[in-house]
Short mmCIF file of C-alpha atoms in Angstrom, two decimals:
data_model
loop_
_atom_site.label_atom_id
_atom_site.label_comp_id
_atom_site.label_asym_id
_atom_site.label_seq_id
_atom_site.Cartn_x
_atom_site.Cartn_y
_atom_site.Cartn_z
CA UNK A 1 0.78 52.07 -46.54
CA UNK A 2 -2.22 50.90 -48.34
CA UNK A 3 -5.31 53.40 -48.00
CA UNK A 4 -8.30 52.98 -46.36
CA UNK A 5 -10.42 53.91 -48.97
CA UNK A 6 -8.41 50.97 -51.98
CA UNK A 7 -9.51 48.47 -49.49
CA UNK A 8 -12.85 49.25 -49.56
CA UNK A 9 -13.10 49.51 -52.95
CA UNK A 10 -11.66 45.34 -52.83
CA UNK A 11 -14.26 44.85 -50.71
CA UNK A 12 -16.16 42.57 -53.24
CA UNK A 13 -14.21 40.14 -55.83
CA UNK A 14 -12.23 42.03 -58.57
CA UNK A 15 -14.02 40.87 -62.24
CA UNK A 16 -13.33 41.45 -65.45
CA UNK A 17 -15.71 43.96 -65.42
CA UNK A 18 -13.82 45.94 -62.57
CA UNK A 19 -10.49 46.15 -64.43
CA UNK A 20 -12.45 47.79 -67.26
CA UNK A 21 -14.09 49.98 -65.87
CA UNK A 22 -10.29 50.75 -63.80
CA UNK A 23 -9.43 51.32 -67.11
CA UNK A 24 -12.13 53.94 -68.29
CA UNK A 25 -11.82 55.76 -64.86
CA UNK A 26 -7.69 55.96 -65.58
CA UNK A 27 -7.41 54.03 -61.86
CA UNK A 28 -4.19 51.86 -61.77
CA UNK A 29 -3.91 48.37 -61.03
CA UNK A 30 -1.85 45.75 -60.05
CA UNK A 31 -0.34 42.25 -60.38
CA UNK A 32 1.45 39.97 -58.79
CA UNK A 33 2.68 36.40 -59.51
CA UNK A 34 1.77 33.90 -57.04
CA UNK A 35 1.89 29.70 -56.76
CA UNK A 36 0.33 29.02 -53.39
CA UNK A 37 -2.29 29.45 -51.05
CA UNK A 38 -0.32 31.46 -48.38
CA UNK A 39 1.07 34.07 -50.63
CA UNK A 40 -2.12 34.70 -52.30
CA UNK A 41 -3.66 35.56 -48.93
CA UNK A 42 -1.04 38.32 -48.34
CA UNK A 43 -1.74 39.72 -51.45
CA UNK A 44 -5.25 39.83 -50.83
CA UNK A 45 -4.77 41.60 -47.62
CA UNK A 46 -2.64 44.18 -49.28
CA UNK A 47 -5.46 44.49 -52.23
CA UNK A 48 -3.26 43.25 -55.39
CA UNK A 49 -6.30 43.47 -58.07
CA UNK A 50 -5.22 40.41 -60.23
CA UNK A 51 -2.60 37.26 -59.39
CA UNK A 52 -0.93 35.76 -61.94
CA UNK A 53 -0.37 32.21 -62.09
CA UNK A 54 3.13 32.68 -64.04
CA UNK A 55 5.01 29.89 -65.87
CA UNK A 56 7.58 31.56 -64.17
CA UNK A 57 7.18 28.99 -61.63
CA UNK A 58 9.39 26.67 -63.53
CA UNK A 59 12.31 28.92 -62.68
CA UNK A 60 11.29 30.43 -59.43
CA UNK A 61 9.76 27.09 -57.80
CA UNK A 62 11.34 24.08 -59.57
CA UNK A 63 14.74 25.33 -60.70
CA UNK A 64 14.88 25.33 -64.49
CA UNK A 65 16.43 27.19 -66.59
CA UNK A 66 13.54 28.64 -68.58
CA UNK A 67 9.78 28.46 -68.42
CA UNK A 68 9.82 25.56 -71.22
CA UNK A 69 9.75 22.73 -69.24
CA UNK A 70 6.78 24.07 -67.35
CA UNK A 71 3.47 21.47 -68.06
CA UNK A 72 -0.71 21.88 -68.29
CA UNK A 73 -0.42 19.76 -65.11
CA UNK A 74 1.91 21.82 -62.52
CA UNK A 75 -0.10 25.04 -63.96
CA UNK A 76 -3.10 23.49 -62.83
CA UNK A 77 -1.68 22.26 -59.69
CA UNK A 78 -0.68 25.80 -58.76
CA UNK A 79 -3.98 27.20 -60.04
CA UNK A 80 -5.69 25.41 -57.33
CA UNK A 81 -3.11 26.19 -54.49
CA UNK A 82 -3.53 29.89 -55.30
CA UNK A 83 -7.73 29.76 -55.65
CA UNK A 84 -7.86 27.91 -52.47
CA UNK A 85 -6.10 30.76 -50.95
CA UNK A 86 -7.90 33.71 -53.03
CA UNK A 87 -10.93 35.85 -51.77
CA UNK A 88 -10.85 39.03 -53.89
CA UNK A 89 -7.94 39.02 -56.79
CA UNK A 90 -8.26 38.08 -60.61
CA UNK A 91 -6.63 34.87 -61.38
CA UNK A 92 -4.49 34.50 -64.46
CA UNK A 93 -3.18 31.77 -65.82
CA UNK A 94 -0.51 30.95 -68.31
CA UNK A 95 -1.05 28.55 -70.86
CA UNK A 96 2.48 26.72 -71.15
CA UNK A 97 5.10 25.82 -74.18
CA UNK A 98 3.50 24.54 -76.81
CA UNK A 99 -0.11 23.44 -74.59
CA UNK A 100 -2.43 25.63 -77.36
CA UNK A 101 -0.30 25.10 -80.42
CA UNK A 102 -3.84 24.55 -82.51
CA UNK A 103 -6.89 25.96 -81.24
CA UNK A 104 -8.33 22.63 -79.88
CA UNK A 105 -5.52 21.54 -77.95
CA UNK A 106 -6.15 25.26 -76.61
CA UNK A 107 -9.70 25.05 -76.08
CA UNK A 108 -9.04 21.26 -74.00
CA UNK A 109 -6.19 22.95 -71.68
CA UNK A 110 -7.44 25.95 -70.79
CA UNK A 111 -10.79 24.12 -69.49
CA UNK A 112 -8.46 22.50 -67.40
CA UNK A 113 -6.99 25.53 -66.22
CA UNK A 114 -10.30 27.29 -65.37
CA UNK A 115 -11.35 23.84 -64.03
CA UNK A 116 -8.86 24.31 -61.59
CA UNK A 117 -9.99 27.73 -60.20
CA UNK A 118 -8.12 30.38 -63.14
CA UNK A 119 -10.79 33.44 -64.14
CA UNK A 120 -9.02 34.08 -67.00
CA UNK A 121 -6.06 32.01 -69.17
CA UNK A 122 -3.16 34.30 -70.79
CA UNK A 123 -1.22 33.01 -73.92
CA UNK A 124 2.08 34.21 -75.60
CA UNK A 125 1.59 35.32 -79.31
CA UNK A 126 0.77 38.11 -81.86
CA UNK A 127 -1.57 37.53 -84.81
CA UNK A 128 -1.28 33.76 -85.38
CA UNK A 129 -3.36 33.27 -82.69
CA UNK A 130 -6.46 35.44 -83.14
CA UNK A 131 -8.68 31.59 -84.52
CA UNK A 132 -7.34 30.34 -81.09
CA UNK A 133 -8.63 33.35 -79.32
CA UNK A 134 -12.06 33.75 -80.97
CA UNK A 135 -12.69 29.52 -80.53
CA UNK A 136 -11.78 30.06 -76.41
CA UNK A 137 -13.76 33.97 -76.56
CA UNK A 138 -16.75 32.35 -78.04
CA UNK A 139 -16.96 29.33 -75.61
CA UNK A 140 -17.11 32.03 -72.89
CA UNK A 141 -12.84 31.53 -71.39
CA UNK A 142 -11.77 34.82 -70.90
CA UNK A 143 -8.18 35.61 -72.40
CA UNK A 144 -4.96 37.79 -71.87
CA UNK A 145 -2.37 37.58 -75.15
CA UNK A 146 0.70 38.53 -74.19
CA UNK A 147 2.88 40.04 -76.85
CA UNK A 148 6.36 41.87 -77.12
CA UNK A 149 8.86 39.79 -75.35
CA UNK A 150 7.57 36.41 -75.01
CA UNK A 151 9.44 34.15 -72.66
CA UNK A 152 8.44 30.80 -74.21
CA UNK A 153 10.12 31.81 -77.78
CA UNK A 154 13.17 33.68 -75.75
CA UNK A 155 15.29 30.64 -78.22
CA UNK A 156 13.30 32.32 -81.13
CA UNK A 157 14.82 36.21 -80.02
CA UNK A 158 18.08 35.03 -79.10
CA UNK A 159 17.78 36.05 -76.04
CA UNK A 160 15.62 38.15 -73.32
CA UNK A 161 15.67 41.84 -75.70
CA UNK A 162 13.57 44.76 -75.80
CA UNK A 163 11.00 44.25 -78.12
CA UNK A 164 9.16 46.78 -80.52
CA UNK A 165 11.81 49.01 -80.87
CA UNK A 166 11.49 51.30 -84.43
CA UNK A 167 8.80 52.60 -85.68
CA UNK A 168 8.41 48.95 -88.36
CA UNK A 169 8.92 47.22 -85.03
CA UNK A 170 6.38 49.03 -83.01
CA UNK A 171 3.96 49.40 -86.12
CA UNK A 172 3.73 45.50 -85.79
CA UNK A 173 3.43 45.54 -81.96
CA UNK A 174 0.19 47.79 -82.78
CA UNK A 175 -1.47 45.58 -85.36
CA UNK A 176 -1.17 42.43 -83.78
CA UNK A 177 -2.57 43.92 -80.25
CA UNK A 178 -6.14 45.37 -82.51
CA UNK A 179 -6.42 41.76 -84.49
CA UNK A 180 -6.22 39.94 -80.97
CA UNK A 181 -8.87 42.52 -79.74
CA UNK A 182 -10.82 41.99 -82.77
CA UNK A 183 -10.71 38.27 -82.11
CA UNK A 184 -12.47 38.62 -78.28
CA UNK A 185 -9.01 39.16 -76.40
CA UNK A 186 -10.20 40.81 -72.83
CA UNK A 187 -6.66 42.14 -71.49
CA UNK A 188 -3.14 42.45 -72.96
CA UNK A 189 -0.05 41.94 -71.43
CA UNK A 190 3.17 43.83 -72.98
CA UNK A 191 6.20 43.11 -71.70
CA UNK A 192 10.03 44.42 -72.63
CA UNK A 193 8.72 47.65 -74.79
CA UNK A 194 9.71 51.14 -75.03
CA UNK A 195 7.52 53.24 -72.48
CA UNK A 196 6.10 55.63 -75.04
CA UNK A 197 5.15 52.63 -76.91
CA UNK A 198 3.29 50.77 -74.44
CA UNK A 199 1.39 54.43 -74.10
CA UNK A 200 0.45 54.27 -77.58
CA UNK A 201 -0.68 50.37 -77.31
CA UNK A 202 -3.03 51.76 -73.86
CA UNK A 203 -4.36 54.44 -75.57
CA UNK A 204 -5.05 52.32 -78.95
CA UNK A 205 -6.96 49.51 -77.61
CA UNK A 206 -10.35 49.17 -75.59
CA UNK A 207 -9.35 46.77 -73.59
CA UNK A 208 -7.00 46.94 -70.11
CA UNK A 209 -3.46 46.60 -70.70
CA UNK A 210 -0.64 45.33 -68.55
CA UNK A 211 2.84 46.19 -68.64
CA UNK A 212 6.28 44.74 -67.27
CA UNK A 213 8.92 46.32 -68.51
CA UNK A 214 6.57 48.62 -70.97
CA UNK A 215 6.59 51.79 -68.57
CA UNK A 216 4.24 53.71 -66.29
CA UNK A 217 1.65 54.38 -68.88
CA UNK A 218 -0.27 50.50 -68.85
CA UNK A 219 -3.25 49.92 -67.14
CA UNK A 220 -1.84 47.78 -64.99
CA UNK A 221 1.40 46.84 -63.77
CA UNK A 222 2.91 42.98 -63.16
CA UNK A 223 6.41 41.88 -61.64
CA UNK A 224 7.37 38.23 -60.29
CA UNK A 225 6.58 38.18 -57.21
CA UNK A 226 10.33 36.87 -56.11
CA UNK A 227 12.55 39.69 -57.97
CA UNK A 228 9.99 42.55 -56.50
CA UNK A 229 10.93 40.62 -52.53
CA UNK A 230 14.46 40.69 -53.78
CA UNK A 231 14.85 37.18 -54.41
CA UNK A 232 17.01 36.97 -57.48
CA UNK A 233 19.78 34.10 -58.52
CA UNK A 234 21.87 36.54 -60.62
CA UNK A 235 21.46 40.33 -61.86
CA UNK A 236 17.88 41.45 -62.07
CA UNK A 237 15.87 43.11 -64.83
CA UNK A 238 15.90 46.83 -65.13
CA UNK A 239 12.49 47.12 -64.83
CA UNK A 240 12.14 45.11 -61.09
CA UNK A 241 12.34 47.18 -58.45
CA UNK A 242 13.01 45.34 -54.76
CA UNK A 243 9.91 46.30 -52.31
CA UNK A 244 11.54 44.55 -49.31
CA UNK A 245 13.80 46.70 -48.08
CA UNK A 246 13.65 49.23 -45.23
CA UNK A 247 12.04 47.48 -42.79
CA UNK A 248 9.12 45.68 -44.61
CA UNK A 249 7.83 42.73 -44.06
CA UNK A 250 6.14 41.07 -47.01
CA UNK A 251 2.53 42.42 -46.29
CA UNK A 252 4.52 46.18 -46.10
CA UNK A 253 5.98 45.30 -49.36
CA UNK A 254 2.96 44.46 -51.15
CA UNK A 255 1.94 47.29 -50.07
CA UNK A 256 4.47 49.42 -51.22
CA UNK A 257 3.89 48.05 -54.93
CA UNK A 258 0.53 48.94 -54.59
CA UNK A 259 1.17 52.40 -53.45
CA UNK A 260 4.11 53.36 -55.66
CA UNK A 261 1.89 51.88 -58.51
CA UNK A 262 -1.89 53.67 -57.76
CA UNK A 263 0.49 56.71 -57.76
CA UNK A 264 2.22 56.29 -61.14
CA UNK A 265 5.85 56.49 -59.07
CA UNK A 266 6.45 52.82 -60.25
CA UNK A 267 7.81 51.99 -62.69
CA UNK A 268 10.05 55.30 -62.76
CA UNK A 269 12.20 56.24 -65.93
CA UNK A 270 15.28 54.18 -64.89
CA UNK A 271 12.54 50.78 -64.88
CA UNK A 272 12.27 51.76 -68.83
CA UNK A 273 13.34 51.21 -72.13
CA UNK A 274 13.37 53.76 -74.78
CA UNK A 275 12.64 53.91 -78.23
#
């Protein structure tokens, strides 16, 4: 179960200036994706650091077949649902397909999204985006870039594959994630890498780092909230790991992720991808 002593330390609001310093002190900490008020008051009980408002949602909530259809409005719809429900937790927020394709339609949508209760807006992207990043950084919107696999250009990849793998590969990975730092980007989300990559890309940058599907080694660690409670419509990733199971209730699993993640026991090998 969840100790004593994490939930005092989520006693006050988690800030930006919390996961840094998580960060500096090497303290793990987690994620969650979340699109309403009740869920989001679990996870506070069970003292998730950070809820992500995913664009997931257009495949977990409303049925589609990727996260493209997803608009500015339903992210700001769920944005609210989750802050009314938030006491202590980091909100993230997506920025959907093709809603900060220059930086100001960026700059209009994600004052709408922190409008609507987000403390922080995360986009998909490597270098390209570094003017959008600085324009949003300087008018004080904090931002997550989200690089390796990047759901919104899974027609770009071909498909959902590991991302960064070979040294040209990872060497790219690496560049991209300083510029974006270098531009005013506060956290960075990797997702589909090889583990020892994501440990170089933690140990390169200043900033926190979040994996899913980048290994144990990230700052921070992120599933979708439905595949880590087990509900999946087909085969699910290798890196998701099902927290409902003997005997847990939702709260217990939670919990669990918490736990398993504080101790560096999730994500295990098997949750990996190698080089």
């Amino acid at each position: 179960m969840y100790s004593d002593n994490s939930q005092k330390k989520l006693g006050k609001p988690v800030t930006l200036s919390t996961l840094k310093k998580m960060k500096i002190d090497k303290e793990k900490f987690t994620c969650l994706t979340c699109y309403d008020a009740s869920f989001t008051h679990v996870m506070n009980e069970a003292g998730i650091e950070t809820i992500l408002v995913g664009d997931s949602l257009g495949m977990v909530i409303q049925g589609q077949d990727s996260t493209l259809p997803v608009t500015i409005e339903d992210m700001c719809y769920h944005t609210a649902s989750v802050k009314r429900g938030n006491t202590n937790a980091f909100i993230l927020t997506d920025m959907p397909f093709m809603s900060y394709s220059d930086p100001k339609q960026a700059l209009d949508n994600a004052a709408k999204l922190m409008q609507a209760g987000a403390s922080m807006v995360k986009l998909e992207g490597g270098s390209w985006l570094a003017e959008t990043v600085k324009l949003l950084s300087q008018r004080g919107i904090p931002v997550c870039a989200h690089l390796g696999l990047t759901p919104q250009s899974v027609h770009k990849f071909g498909g959902y594959k590991v991302q960064g793998k070979g040294q040209e590969a990872a060497d790219l990975i690496l560049q991209e994630s300083l510029d974006l730092v270098a531009a005013g980007a506060d956290i960075l989300l990797y997702e589909c890498i090889p583990t020892e990559l994501g440990k170089t890309l933690t140990e390169a940058v200043s900033v926190p780092t979040i994996g899913i599907g980048a290994g144990v080694h990230t700052d921070g660690q992120v599933l979708v909230m439905h595949d880590m409670l087990g509900i999946n419509l087909g085969k699910p990733p290798k890196f998701v790991k099902n927290f409902l199971t003997d005997g847990r209730n939702v709260l217990n699993a939670f919990e669990a992720f918490v736990d398993e993640v504080k101790a560096e026991t999730f994500p295990a090998p098997e949750h990996g991808f190698k080089s």
